[in-house]
Amino acid sequence: GVTSRWHTKKLPRKTHKGLRKVACIGAWHPSRVSFTVARAGQKGYHHRTEMNKKIYRIGQ
Protein backbone atom coordinates (compact mmCIF):
# COMPACT_ATOMS: atom_id res chain seq x y z
CA GLY A 1 0.00 0.00 0.00
CA VAL A 2 0.87 3.66 0.21
CA THR A 3 2.52 3.33 3.64
CA SER A 4 5.12 0.79 2.55
CA ARG A 5 5.58 2.29 -0.92
CA TRP A 6 6.05 5.96 -0.02
CA HIS A 7 6.75 5.68 3.76
CA THR A 8 3.87 7.93 4.74
CA LYS A 9 2.71 8.23 8.34
CA LYS A 10 0.12 5.78 9.60
CA LEU A 11 -3.16 7.43 10.56
CA PRO A 12 -4.40 7.41 14.18
CA ARG A 13 -5.98 4.33 15.70
CA LYS A 14 -9.54 5.71 15.65
CA THR A 15 -9.50 6.29 11.88
CA HIS A 16 -12.55 4.97 10.01
CA LYS A 17 -11.96 2.78 6.91
CA GLY A 18 -8.27 2.04 7.29
CA LEU A 19 -5.12 3.32 8.92
CA ARG A 20 -2.47 2.80 6.26
CA LYS A 21 -3.81 5.43 3.85
CA VAL A 22 -3.15 9.04 2.86
CA ALA A 23 -5.56 11.33 4.68
CA CYS A 24 -5.74 14.10 2.07
CA ILE A 25 -5.06 13.46 -1.63
CA GLY A 26 -5.58 17.06 -2.71
CA ALA A 27 -7.74 20.14 -2.67
CA TRP A 28 -11.33 20.43 -3.90
CA HIS A 29 -10.09 22.48 -6.86
CA PRO A 30 -8.34 21.61 -9.12
CA SER A 31 -10.68 18.62 -9.00
CA ARG A 32 -8.04 16.12 -10.11
CA VAL A 33 -5.54 14.11 -8.12
CA SER A 34 -2.07 15.52 -8.70
CA PHE A 35 0.76 13.21 -9.74
CA THR A 36 2.80 14.39 -6.74
CA VAL A 37 0.37 12.81 -4.25
CA ALA A 38 1.54 9.49 -2.80
CA ARG A 39 -0.70 6.67 -4.03
CA ALA A 40 -0.68 2.88 -3.83
CA GLY A 41 0.57 0.80 -6.74
CA GLN A 42 3.50 -1.24 -7.99
CA LYS A 43 6.57 -1.03 -5.80
CA GLY A 44 9.82 -1.39 -7.73
CA TYR A 45 10.75 -2.84 -11.10
CA HIS A 46 10.33 -6.60 -11.34
CA HIS A 47 12.18 -8.95 -13.69
CA ARG A 48 10.51 -12.14 -14.82
CA THR A 49 13.02 -14.99 -14.84
CA GLU A 50 12.75 -17.93 -17.22
CA MET A 51 14.18 -21.18 -15.89
CA ASN A 52 14.61 -24.74 -17.18
CA LYS A 53 14.61 -23.86 -20.89
CA LYS A 54 16.24 -26.39 -23.21
CA ILE A 55 19.15 -25.08 -25.31
CA TYR A 56 19.10 -26.76 -28.72
CA ARG A 57 21.82 -24.83 -30.55
CA ILE A 58 24.16 -21.97 -29.82
CA GLY A 59 24.94 -19.74 -32.79
CA GLN A 60 28.43 -18.90 -33.97
PDB file of C-alpha atoms in Angstrom:
ATOM      1  CA  GLY A   1       0.000   0.000   0.000  1.00  0.00           C
ATOM      2  CA  VAL A   2       0.867   3.664   0.213  1.00  0.00           C
ATOM      3  CA  THR A   3       2.521   3.332   3.637  1.00  0.00           C
ATOM      4  CA  SER A   4       5.122   0.794   2.548  1.00  0.00           C
ATOM      5  CA  ARG A   5       5.585   2.288  -0.921  1.00  0.00           C
ATOM      6  CA  TRP A   6       6.050   5.961  -0.020  1.00  0.00           C
ATOM      7  CA  HIS A   7       6.752   5.680   3.759  1.00  0.00           C
ATOM      8  CA  THR A   8       3.870   7.928   4.738  1.00  0.00           C
ATOM      9  CA  LYS A   9       2.707   8.225   8.344  1.00  0.00           C
ATOM     10  CA  LYS A  10       0.120   5.781   9.597  1.00  0.00           C
ATOM     11  CA  LEU A  11      -3.161   7.427  10.555  1.00  0.00           C
ATOM     12  CA  PRO A  12      -4.403   7.411  14.179  1.00  0.00           C
ATOM     13  CA  ARG A  13      -5.981   4.328  15.703  1.00  0.00           C
ATOM     14  CA  LYS A  14      -9.543   5.708  15.646  1.00  0.00           C
ATOM     15  CA  THR A  15      -9.501   6.294  11.877  1.00  0.00           C
ATOM     16  CA  HIS A  16     -12.550   4.973  10.008  1.00  0.00           C
ATOM     17  CA  LYS A  17     -11.961   2.784   6.906  1.00  0.00           C
ATOM     18  CA  GLY A  18      -8.273   2.041   7.291  1.00  0.00           C
ATOM     19  CA  LEU A  19      -5.118   3.323   8.921  1.00  0.00           C
ATOM     20  CA  ARG A  20      -2.472   2.797   6.264  1.00  0.00           C
ATOM     21  CA  LYS A  21      -3.809   5.430   3.853  1.00  0.00           C
ATOM     22  CA  VAL A  22      -3.150   9.042   2.863  1.00  0.00           C
ATOM     23  CA  ALA A  23      -5.564  11.334   4.683  1.00  0.00           C
ATOM     24  CA  CYS A  24      -5.737  14.096   2.068  1.00  0.00           C
ATOM     25  CA  ILE A  25      -5.059  13.460  -1.630  1.00  0.00           C
ATOM     26  CA  GLY A  26      -5.582  17.059  -2.705  1.00  0.00           C
ATOM     27  CA  ALA A  27      -7.744  20.138  -2.668  1.00  0.00           C
ATOM     28  CA  TRP A  28     -11.328  20.434  -3.899  1.00  0.00           C
ATOM     29  CA  HIS A  29     -10.091  22.482  -6.858  1.00  0.00           C
ATOM     30  CA  PRO A  30      -8.340  21.613  -9.122  1.00  0.00           C
ATOM     31  CA  SER A  31     -10.677  18.624  -9.005  1.00  0.00           C
ATOM     32  CA  ARG A  32      -8.045  16.119 -10.109  1.00  0.00           C
ATOM     33  CA  VAL A  33      -5.544  14.112  -8.119  1.00  0.00           C
ATOM     34  CA  SER A  34      -2.067  15.521  -8.699  1.00  0.00           C
ATOM     35  CA  PHE A  35       0.764  13.207  -9.744  1.00  0.00           C
ATOM     36  CA  THR A  36       2.801  14.387  -6.744  1.00  0.00           C
ATOM     37  CA  VAL A  37       0.372  12.810  -4.252  1.00  0.00           C
ATOM     38  CA  ALA A  38       1.543   9.489  -2.805  1.00  0.00           C
ATOM     39  CA  ARG A  39      -0.699   6.668  -4.029  1.00  0.00           C
ATOM     40  CA  ALA A  40      -0.684   2.879  -3.829  1.00  0.00           C
ATOM     41  CA  GLY A  41       0.568   0.797  -6.738  1.00  0.00           C
ATOM     42  CA  GLN A  42       3.496  -1.244  -7.986  1.00  0.00           C
ATOM     43  CA  LYS A  43       6.574  -1.026  -5.802  1.00  0.00           C
ATOM     44  CA  GLY A  44       9.815  -1.386  -7.733  1.00  0.00           C
ATOM     45  CA  TYR A  45      10.749  -2.843 -11.100  1.00  0.00           C
ATOM     46  CA  HIS A  46      10.331  -6.597 -11.335  1.00  0.00           C
ATOM     47  CA  HIS A  47      12.179  -8.950 -13.687  1.00  0.00           C
ATOM     48  CA  ARG A  48      10.510 -12.138 -14.821  1.00  0.00           C
ATOM     49  CA  THR A  49      13.024 -14.991 -14.843  1.00  0.00           C
ATOM     50  CA  GLU A  50      12.748 -17.934 -17.219  1.00  0.00           C
ATOM     51  CA  MET A  51      14.179 -21.179 -15.887  1.00  0.00           C
ATOM     52  CA  ASN A  52      14.614 -24.742 -17.184  1.00  0.00           C
ATOM     53  CA  LYS A  53      14.611 -23.856 -20.890  1.00  0.00           C
ATOM     54  CA  LYS A  54      16.239 -26.389 -23.215  1.00  0.00           C
ATOM     55  CA  ILE A  55      19.152 -25.080 -25.308  1.00  0.00           C
ATOM     56  CA  TYR A  56      19.099 -26.764 -28.724  1.00  0.00           C
ATOM     57  CA  ARG A  57      21.819 -24.833 -30.555  1.00  0.00           C
ATOM     58  CA  ILE A  58      24.163 -21.974 -29.821  1.00  0.00           C
ATOM     59  CA  GLY A  59      24.944 -19.739 -32.794  1.00  0.00           C
ATOM     60  CA  GLN A  60      28.432 -18.904 -33.974  1.00  0.00           C
TER      61      GLN A  60
END
